[in-house]
Structure formats: structure tokens, C-alpha cells
Short mmCIF file of C-alpha atoms and ligand atoms in Angstrom, two decimals:
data_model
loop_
_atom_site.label_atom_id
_atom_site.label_comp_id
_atom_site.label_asym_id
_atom_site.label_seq_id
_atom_site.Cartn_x
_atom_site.Cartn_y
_atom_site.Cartn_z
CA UNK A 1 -29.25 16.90 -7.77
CA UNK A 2 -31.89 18.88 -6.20
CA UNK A 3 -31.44 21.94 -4.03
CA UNK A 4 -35.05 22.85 -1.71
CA UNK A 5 -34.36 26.67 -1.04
CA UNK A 6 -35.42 28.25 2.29
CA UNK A 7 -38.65 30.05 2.31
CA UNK A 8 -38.58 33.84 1.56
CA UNK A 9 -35.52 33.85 -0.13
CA UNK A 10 -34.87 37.12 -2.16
CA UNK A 11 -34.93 36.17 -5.92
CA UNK A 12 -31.75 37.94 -6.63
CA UNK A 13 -29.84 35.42 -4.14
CA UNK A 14 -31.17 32.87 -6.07
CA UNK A 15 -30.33 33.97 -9.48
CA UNK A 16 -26.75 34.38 -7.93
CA UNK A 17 -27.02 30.59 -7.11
CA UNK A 18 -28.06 29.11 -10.04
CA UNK A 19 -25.88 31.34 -12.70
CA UNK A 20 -22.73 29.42 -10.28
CA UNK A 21 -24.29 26.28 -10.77
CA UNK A 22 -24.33 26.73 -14.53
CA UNK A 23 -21.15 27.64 -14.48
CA UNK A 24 -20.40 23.74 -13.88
CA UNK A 25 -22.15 23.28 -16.91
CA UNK A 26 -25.40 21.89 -15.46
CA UNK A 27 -29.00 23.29 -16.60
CA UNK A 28 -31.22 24.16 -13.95
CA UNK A 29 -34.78 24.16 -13.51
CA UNK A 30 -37.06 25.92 -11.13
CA UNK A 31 -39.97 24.84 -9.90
CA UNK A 32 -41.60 27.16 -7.66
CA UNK A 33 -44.33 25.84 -5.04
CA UNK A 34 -46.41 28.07 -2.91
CA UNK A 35 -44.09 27.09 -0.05
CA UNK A 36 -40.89 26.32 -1.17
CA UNK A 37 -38.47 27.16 -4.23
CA UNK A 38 -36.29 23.68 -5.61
CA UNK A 39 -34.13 23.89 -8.08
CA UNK A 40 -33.27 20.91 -10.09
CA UNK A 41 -29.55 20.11 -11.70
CA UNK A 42 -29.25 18.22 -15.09
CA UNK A 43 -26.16 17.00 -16.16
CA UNK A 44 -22.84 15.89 -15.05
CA UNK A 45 -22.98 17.01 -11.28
CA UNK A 46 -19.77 15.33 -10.10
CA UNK A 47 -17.82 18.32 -9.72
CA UNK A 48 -20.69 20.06 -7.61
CA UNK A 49 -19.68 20.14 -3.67
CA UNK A 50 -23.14 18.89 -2.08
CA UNK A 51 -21.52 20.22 1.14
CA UNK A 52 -20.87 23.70 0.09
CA UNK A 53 -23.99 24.52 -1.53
CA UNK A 54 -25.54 22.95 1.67
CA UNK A 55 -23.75 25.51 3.65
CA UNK A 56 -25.39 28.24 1.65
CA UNK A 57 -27.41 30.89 4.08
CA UNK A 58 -30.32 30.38 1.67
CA UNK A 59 -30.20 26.80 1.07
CA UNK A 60 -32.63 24.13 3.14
CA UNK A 61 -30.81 20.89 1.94
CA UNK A 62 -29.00 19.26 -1.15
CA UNK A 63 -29.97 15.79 -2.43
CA UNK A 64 -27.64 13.79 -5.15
CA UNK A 65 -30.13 11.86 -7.03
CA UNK A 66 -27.18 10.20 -8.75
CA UNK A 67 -23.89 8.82 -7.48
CA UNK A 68 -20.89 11.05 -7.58
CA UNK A 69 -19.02 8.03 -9.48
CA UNK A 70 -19.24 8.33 -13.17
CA UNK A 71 -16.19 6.33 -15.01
CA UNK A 72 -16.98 3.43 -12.77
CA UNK A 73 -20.63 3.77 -12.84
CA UNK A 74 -22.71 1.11 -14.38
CA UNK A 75 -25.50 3.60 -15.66
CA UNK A 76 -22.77 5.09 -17.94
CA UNK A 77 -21.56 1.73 -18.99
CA UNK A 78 -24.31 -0.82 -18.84
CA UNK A 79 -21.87 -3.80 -19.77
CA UNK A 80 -19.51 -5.55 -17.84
CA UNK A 81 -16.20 -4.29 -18.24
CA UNK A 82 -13.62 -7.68 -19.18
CA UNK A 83 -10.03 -6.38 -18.03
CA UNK A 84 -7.58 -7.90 -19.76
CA UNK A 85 -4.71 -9.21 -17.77
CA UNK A 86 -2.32 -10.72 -19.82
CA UNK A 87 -2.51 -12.58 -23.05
CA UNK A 88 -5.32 -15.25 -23.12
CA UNK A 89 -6.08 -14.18 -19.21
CA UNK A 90 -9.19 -11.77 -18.57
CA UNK A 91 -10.96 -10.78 -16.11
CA UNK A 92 -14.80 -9.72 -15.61
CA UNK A 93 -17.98 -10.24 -17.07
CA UNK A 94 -17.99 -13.82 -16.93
CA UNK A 95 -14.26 -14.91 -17.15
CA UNK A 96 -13.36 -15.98 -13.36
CA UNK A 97 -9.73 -16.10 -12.34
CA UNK A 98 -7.79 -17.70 -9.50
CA UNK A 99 -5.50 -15.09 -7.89
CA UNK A 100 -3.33 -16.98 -5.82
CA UNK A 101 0.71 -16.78 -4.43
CA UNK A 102 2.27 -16.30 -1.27
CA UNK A 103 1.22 -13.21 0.88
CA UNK A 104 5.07 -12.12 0.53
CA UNK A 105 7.87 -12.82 -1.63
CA UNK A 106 10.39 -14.68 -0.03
CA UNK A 107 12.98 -16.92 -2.09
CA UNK A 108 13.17 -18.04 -5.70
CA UNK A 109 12.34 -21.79 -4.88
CA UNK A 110 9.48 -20.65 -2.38
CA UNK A 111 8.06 -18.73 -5.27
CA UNK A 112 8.96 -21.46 -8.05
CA UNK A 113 7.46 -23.93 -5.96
CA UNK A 114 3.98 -22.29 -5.19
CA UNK A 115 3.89 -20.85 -8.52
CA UNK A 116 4.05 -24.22 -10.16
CA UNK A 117 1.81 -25.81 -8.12
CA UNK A 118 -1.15 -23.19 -8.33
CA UNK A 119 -0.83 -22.96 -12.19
CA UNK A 120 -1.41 -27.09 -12.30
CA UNK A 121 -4.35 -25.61 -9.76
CA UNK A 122 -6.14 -23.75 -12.37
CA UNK A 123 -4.63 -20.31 -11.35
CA UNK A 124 -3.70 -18.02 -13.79
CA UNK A 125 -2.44 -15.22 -11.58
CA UNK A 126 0.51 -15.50 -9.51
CA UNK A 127 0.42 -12.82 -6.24
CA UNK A 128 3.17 -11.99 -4.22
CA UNK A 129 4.46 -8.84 -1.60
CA UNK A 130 7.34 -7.54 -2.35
CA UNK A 131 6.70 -4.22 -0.45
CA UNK A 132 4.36 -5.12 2.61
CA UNK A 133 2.45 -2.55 4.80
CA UNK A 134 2.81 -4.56 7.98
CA UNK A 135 1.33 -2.59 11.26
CA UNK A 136 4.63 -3.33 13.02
CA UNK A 137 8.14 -2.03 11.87
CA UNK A 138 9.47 -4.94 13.23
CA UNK A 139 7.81 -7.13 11.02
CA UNK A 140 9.46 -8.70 8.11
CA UNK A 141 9.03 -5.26 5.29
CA UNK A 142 9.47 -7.85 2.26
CA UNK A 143 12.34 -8.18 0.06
CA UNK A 144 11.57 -4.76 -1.95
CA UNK A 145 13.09 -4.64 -5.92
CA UNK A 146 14.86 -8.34 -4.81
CA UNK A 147 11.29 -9.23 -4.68
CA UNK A 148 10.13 -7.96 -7.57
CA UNK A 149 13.00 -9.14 -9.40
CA UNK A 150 12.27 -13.00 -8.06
CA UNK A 151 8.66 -12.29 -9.19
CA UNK A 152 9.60 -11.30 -12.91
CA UNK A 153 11.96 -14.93 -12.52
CA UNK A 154 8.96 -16.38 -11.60
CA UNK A 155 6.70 -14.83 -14.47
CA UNK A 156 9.52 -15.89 -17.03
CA UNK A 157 9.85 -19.49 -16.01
CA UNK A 158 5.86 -20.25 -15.50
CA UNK A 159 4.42 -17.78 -17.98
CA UNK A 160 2.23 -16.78 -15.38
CA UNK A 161 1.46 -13.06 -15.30
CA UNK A 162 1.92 -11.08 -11.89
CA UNK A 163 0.09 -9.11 -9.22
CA UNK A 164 2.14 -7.17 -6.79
CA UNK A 165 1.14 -4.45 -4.19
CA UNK A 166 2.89 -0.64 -4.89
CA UNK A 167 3.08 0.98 -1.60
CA UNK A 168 5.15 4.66 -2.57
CA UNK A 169 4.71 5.54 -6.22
CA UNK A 170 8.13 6.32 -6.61
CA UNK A 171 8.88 2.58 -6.51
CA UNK A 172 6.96 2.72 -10.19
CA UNK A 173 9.57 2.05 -12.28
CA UNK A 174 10.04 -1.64 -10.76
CA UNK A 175 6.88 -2.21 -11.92
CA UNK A 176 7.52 -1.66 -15.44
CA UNK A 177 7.42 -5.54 -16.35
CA UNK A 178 4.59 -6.11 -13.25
CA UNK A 179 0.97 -7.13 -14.75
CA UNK A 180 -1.20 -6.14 -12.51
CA UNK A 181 -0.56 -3.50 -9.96
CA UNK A 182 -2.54 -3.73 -6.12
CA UNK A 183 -3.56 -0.78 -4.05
CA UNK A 184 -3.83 -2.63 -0.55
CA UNK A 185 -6.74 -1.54 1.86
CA UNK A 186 -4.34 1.18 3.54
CA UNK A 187 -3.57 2.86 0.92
CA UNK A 188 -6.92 3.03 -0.90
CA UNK A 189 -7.57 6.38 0.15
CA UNK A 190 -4.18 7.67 -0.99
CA UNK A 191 -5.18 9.72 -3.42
CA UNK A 192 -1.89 11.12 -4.97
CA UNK A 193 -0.51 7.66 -5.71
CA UNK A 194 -4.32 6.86 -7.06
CA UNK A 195 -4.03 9.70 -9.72
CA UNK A 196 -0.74 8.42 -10.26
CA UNK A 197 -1.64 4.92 -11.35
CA UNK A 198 -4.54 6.92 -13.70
CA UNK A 199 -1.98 7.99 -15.84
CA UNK A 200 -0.30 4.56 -16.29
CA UNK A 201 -1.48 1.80 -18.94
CA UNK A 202 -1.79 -1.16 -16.46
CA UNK A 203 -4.46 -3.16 -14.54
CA UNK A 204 -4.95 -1.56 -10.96
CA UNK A 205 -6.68 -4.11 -8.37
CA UNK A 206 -7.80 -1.48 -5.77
CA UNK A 207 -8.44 -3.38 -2.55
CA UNK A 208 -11.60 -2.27 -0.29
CA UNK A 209 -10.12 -0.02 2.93
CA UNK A 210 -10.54 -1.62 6.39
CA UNK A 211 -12.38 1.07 7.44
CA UNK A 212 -14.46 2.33 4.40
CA UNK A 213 -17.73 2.27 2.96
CA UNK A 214 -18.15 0.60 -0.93
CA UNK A 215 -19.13 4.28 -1.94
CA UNK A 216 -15.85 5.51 -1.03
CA UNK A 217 -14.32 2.36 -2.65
CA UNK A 218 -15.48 3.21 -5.81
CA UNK A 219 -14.65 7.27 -5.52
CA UNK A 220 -11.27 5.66 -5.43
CA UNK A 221 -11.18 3.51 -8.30
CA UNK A 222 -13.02 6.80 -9.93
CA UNK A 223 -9.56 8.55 -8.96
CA UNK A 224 -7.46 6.42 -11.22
CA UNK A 225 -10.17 6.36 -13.87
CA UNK A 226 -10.58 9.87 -13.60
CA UNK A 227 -7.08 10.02 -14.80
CA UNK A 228 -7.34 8.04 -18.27
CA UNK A 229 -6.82 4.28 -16.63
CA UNK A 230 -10.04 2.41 -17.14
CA UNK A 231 -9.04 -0.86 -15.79
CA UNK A 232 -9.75 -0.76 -12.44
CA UNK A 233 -10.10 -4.26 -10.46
CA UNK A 234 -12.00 -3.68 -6.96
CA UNK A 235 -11.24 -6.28 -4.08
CA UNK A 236 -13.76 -6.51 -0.81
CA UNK A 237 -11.11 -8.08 1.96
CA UNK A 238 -13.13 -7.93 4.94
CA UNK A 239 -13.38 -4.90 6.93
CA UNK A 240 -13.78 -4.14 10.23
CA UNK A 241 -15.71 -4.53 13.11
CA UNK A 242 -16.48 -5.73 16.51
CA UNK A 243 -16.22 -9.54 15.51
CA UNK A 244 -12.36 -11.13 16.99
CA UNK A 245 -12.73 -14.81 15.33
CA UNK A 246 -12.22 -13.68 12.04
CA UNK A 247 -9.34 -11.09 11.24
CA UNK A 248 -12.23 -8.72 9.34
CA UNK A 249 -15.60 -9.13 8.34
CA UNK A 250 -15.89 -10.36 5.25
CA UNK A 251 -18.82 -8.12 3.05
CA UNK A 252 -20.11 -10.94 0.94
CA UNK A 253 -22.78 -8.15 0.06
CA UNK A 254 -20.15 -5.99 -1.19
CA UNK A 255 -20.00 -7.85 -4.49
CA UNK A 256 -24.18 -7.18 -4.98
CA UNK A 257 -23.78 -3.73 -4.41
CA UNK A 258 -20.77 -3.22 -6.44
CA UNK A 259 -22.05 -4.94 -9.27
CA UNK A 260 -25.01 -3.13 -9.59
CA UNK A 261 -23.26 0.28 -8.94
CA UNK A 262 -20.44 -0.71 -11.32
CA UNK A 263 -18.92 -2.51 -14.58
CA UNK A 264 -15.95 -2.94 -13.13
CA UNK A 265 -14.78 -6.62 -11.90
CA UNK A 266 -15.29 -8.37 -8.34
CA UNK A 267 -12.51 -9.79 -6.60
CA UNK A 268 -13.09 -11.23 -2.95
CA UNK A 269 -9.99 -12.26 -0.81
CA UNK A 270 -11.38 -14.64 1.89
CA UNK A 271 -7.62 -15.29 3.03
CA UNK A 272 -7.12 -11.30 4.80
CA UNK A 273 -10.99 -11.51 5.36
CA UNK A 274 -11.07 -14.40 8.01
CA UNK A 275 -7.04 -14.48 8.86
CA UNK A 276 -7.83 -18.41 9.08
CA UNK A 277 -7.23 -20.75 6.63
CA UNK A 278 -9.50 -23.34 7.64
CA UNK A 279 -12.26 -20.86 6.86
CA UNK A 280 -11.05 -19.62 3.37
CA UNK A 281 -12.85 -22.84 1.88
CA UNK A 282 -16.13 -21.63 2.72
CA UNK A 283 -15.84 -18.07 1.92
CA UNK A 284 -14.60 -19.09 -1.37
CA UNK A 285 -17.39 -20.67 -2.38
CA UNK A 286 -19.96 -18.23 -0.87
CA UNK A 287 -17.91 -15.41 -2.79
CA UNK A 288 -18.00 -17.44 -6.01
CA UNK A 289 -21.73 -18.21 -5.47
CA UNK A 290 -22.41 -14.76 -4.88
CA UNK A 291 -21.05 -13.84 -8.53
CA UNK A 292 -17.61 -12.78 -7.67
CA UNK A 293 -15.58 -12.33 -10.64
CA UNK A 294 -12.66 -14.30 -8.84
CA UNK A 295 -10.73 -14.95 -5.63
CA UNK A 296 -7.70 -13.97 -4.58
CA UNK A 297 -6.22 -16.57 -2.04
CA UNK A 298 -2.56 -16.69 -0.49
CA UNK A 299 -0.80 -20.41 -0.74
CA UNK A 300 2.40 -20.87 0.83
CA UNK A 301 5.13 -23.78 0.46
CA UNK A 302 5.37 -24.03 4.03
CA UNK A 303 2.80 -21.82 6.02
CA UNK A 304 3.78 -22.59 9.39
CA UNK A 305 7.12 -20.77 8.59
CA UNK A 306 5.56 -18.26 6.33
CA UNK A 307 7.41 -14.57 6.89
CA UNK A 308 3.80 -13.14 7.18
CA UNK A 309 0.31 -14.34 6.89
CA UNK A 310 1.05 -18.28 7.42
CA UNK A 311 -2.42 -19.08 9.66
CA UNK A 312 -4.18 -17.91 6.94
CA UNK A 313 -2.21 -19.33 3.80
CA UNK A 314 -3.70 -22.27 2.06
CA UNK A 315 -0.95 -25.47 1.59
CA UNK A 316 -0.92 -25.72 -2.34
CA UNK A 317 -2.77 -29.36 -2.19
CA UNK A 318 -5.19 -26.91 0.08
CA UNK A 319 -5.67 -24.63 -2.56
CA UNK A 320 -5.98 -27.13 -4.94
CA UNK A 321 -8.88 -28.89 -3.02
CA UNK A 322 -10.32 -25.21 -3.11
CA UNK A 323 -10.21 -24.35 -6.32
CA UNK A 324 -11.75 -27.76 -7.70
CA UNK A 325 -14.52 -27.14 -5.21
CA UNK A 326 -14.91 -23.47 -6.64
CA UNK A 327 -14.85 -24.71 -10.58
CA UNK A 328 -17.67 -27.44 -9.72
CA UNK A 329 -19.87 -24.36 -8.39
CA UNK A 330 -19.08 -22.42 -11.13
CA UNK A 331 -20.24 -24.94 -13.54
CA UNK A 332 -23.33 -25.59 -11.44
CA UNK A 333 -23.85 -21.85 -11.74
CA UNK A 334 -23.62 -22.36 -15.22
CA UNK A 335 -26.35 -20.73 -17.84
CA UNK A 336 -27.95 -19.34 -14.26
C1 PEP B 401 -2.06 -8.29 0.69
O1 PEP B 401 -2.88 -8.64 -0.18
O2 PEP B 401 -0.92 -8.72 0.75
C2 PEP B 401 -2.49 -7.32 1.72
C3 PEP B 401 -1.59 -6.70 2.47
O3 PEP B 401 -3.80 -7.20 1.82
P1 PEP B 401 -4.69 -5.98 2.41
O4 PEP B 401 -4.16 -4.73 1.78
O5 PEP B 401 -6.05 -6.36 1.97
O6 PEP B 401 -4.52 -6.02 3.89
MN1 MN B 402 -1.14 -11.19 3.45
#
């Protein structure tokens, strides 16, 4: 970080200044020029408030020559990170994974059915809402521990391991048995259940915000790493903007940026990114050729009666068509 100091200020203001800097724990060094005074900050800065010290009477302007990230930073941790998901199932730095499952839980058979089929499709994930943040109140809410309890059925009879969106952390104790927890977009920013899920052993898949930049994406996954829980999944889902065709925008250049800011794994979800399903094809490939660490695609038994998200949900021989396409790239990709 580097702090230019306003012209003529009086060296005892600035001795103030940097003494409260090193109280952070940062060294400082001054350079002095014949016009201006800037002080340079080495060492961990993240707990530094840019905004504050830009406030300062005697301060010109603040510049953060590193990110404000640090757990999920890649210059800390040059490797990719490989979350493990369940036994045999990983995640990251060059193991890709299907993510696929209804958008919401709704019977045993509907969940038997779709599970059974997207296993046979190369999935090794099985999603499903049990708790869904729906804009309307009126909207079918999900089938809440009912769901999570068809889930586990699910898990038991298949073998495949689970992903299920927490929307109130008190609900955590149904997720005991639950393999991978999901943040959706609204609740990325909600930073008490965040630091919650830091202090819990499980995979977190953190979905991107509709509304927020990738640097704030990644403060947030910093929240739950912050707390001790290193294995942080991000999601880009499309955010928003002018465009009406598709339900969001889907950031394809999301999964550059975050894989050069961070270790952590890539997971795009073309299904809430375009709201359509005849366009999930497309973007599942472009995701996948774009280095994404896996997709994330809702299938439903029956979408034209699906309790939420049916124009968007893949038919399981839909999905299957998908996911062969996606392998064949992969393999193309191969030794790239
Ligand atoms: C979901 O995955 O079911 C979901 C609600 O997605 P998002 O949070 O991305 O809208
Ligand atoms: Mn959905």
C-alpha cells in the first residue's frame, strides 16, 4: 500500500501516522521527494481501512498495490487448490465435476429418478433446494428439513454426495449429513452466516451475487476462510444487466479473472445464467472451454411441471446429450 502525503505536512503528524500504521504490524518506509512525502506499507495490509486513512486531513490518496484477499489469493498459494467432495469425488485443479439435480426438491421418485439418471450421465454431484430464496412469497418456498431428508434418501440409495443451498444458519444442524453446502447469489454478502460456515468442516460453494463485482466475490469466500474453512467453491451465475433474453449475463470472463486472482475452484451455472434451457448447451461448453473447473446444471424429470426453474431445466436425456458434448471438449482440451 502506498500513502502520497499532502505537501507541507508537519513531520510530527506524520510520525503520528505511521507509528498507527505499525501498530497493524506493517513496516513503513519513507521516501521523501522535493515535492511530496509517500510512505510505503510492507506486510500484511488487509486489516488497513484504505478509506479511513484516505480521509486523513494530511493524506493526498491511498493506493493498495495488493488485493485485500489473502486466504483465497493465488500469490499466497500458487497451486490450485483440489477440494475434496466426497470420497473418490474432487474438485479443482484439473478434476472437472458435473453438478447437476433439480433446482428444488420435490418428491422422493422426482429426486430418485433424476438422480439416477444424471449419475449414468457422468455426474457425480447431485443438487437440489430444499430452502429456496424465491423473489415472491407466493412461490413454492421448497419442502425445508422434508427436503433435506429426501436428499439424504437420495444420497443413501445412489451414493451420490449432495449440494444443497443454507439460507438462515440456524437451519445448520440439517446439514449435518449434507456434502457440500451453497451460499446462493443473495446471500453472498451475508456476512454473519459467511463467518458461520468458516467455522464448520464442510465444502462451501459460494455463488457470485447478482449484483456484485468478482472482487467482492472473493472478499466473501475470504469471510469463511478467514474463519478456519479453506474449502471454498466460487460459482459465476450470471449477473445482471440491461440484457432481457437471457435471465443474467453470464461472465464467461469471470472464470479468467478468478483463476488468476485465486486457487480456489471455478464453477459456472449456465442454467440461472440464461433462464433458458435451450441455451445451457452452449454456455456449457464455452464455460468448460474457458477452464471452468465444472458446471452446475439443473435437470428435472418433468420440467414443464417443475415447482421452480422448469424453462431452464435440462430433460435428463438433455443433460445427458450435454454432458457427452462437454467430456469430448474436455478431452480435446486435453495436455493443452
Ligand atoms: C439455485 O442454485 O438454486 C439458486 C437459487 O441459484 P442462485 O442463488 O444463483 O440464484
Ligand atoms: Mn433454480
Amino acid at each position: 500500500m502506498i500513502i502520497a502525503l499532502k505537501r507541507n505536512t508537519p513531520s510530527g503528524e506524520r510520525e503520528r501516522l505511521i507509528s498507527w500504521l505499525e501498530s497493524y504490524g506493517v513496516r513503513t518506509h519513507v521516501s521523501e521527494g522535493e515535492y511530496q512525502t509517500v510512505i510505503g506499507l510492507v506486510g500484511d495490509t488487509t486489516r488497513i481501512d484504505t478509506d479511513l486513512i484516505g480521509g486523513l486531513e494530511i493524506v493526498e490518496s491511498v493506493t493498495r498495490i495488493s488485493e485485500p484477499f489473502k486466504k483465497a489469493n493465488r500469490k499466497f498459494h500458487p497451486d490450485d487448490t483440489v477440494i475434496r467432495i466426497a470420497e473418490g469425488t474432487a474438485i479443482g485443479g484439473g478434476h472437472f465435476q458435473f453438478i447437476a439435480g433439480p433446482c428444488s426438491v420435490e418428491s422422493e421418485e422426482q429426486m430418485e429418478s433424476v438422480a439416477e439418471a444424471v449419475k449414468k450421465s457422468g455426474a457425480r454431484v447431485l443438487r437440489g433446494g430444499a430452502f429456496k430464496p424465491r423473489t415472491s412469497p407466493y412461490d413454492f418456498q421448497g419442502l425445508h428439513e422434508e427436503g433435506i431428508r429426501i436428499l439424504l434418501e437420495t444420497k443413501r440409495r445412489t451414493g451420490l454426495p449432495i449440494i444443497t443451498e443454507i439460507m438462515d444458519i440456524a437451519h445448520l444442524p440439517l446439514f449435518e449429513q449434507v456434502d457440500v453446502i451453497q451460499v446462493g447469489a443473495r446471500n453472498m454478502q451475508n456476512f454473519e452466516l459467511l463467518k458461520e460456515l468458516g467455522r464448520i468442516d464442510k465444502p462451501i460453494l459460494l455463488k457470485r451475487g447478482l449484483a456484485n463485482n468478482l472482487k467482492e466475490l472473493l472478499m466473501s469466500a475470504e469471510y469463511i476462510m478467514a474463519g478456519g474453512n479453506e474449502r471454498v467453491i466460487l460459482c459465476e451465475r450470471g449477473i445482471r444487466t440491461y440484457e432481457t433474453y437471457t435471465r443474467n449475463t453470464l461472465d464467461l470472463s469471470a472464470v479468467a479473472v478468478l483463476h488468476e486472482l485465486s486457487h480456489l475452484p471455478v464453477v459456472v451455472d449456465p442454467s440461472h445464467a440464461t433462464g433458458h434451457a435451450r441455451y445451457v448447451r452452449p454456455m456449457a461448453l464455452a464455460a468448460a472451454a474457458c477452464g471452468a473447473d465444472g458446471l452446475m446444471i439443473e435437470v428435472h424429470n418433468d420440467p414443464p411441471h417443475a415447482l421452480c426453474d422448469g424453462p431452464q431445466s435440462l430433460t435428463p436425456a438433455q443433460f445427458d446429450e450435454v454432458a457427452r458434448a462437454v467430456k469430448k471438449l474436455l478431452e480435446a482440451m486435453e495436455g493443452d
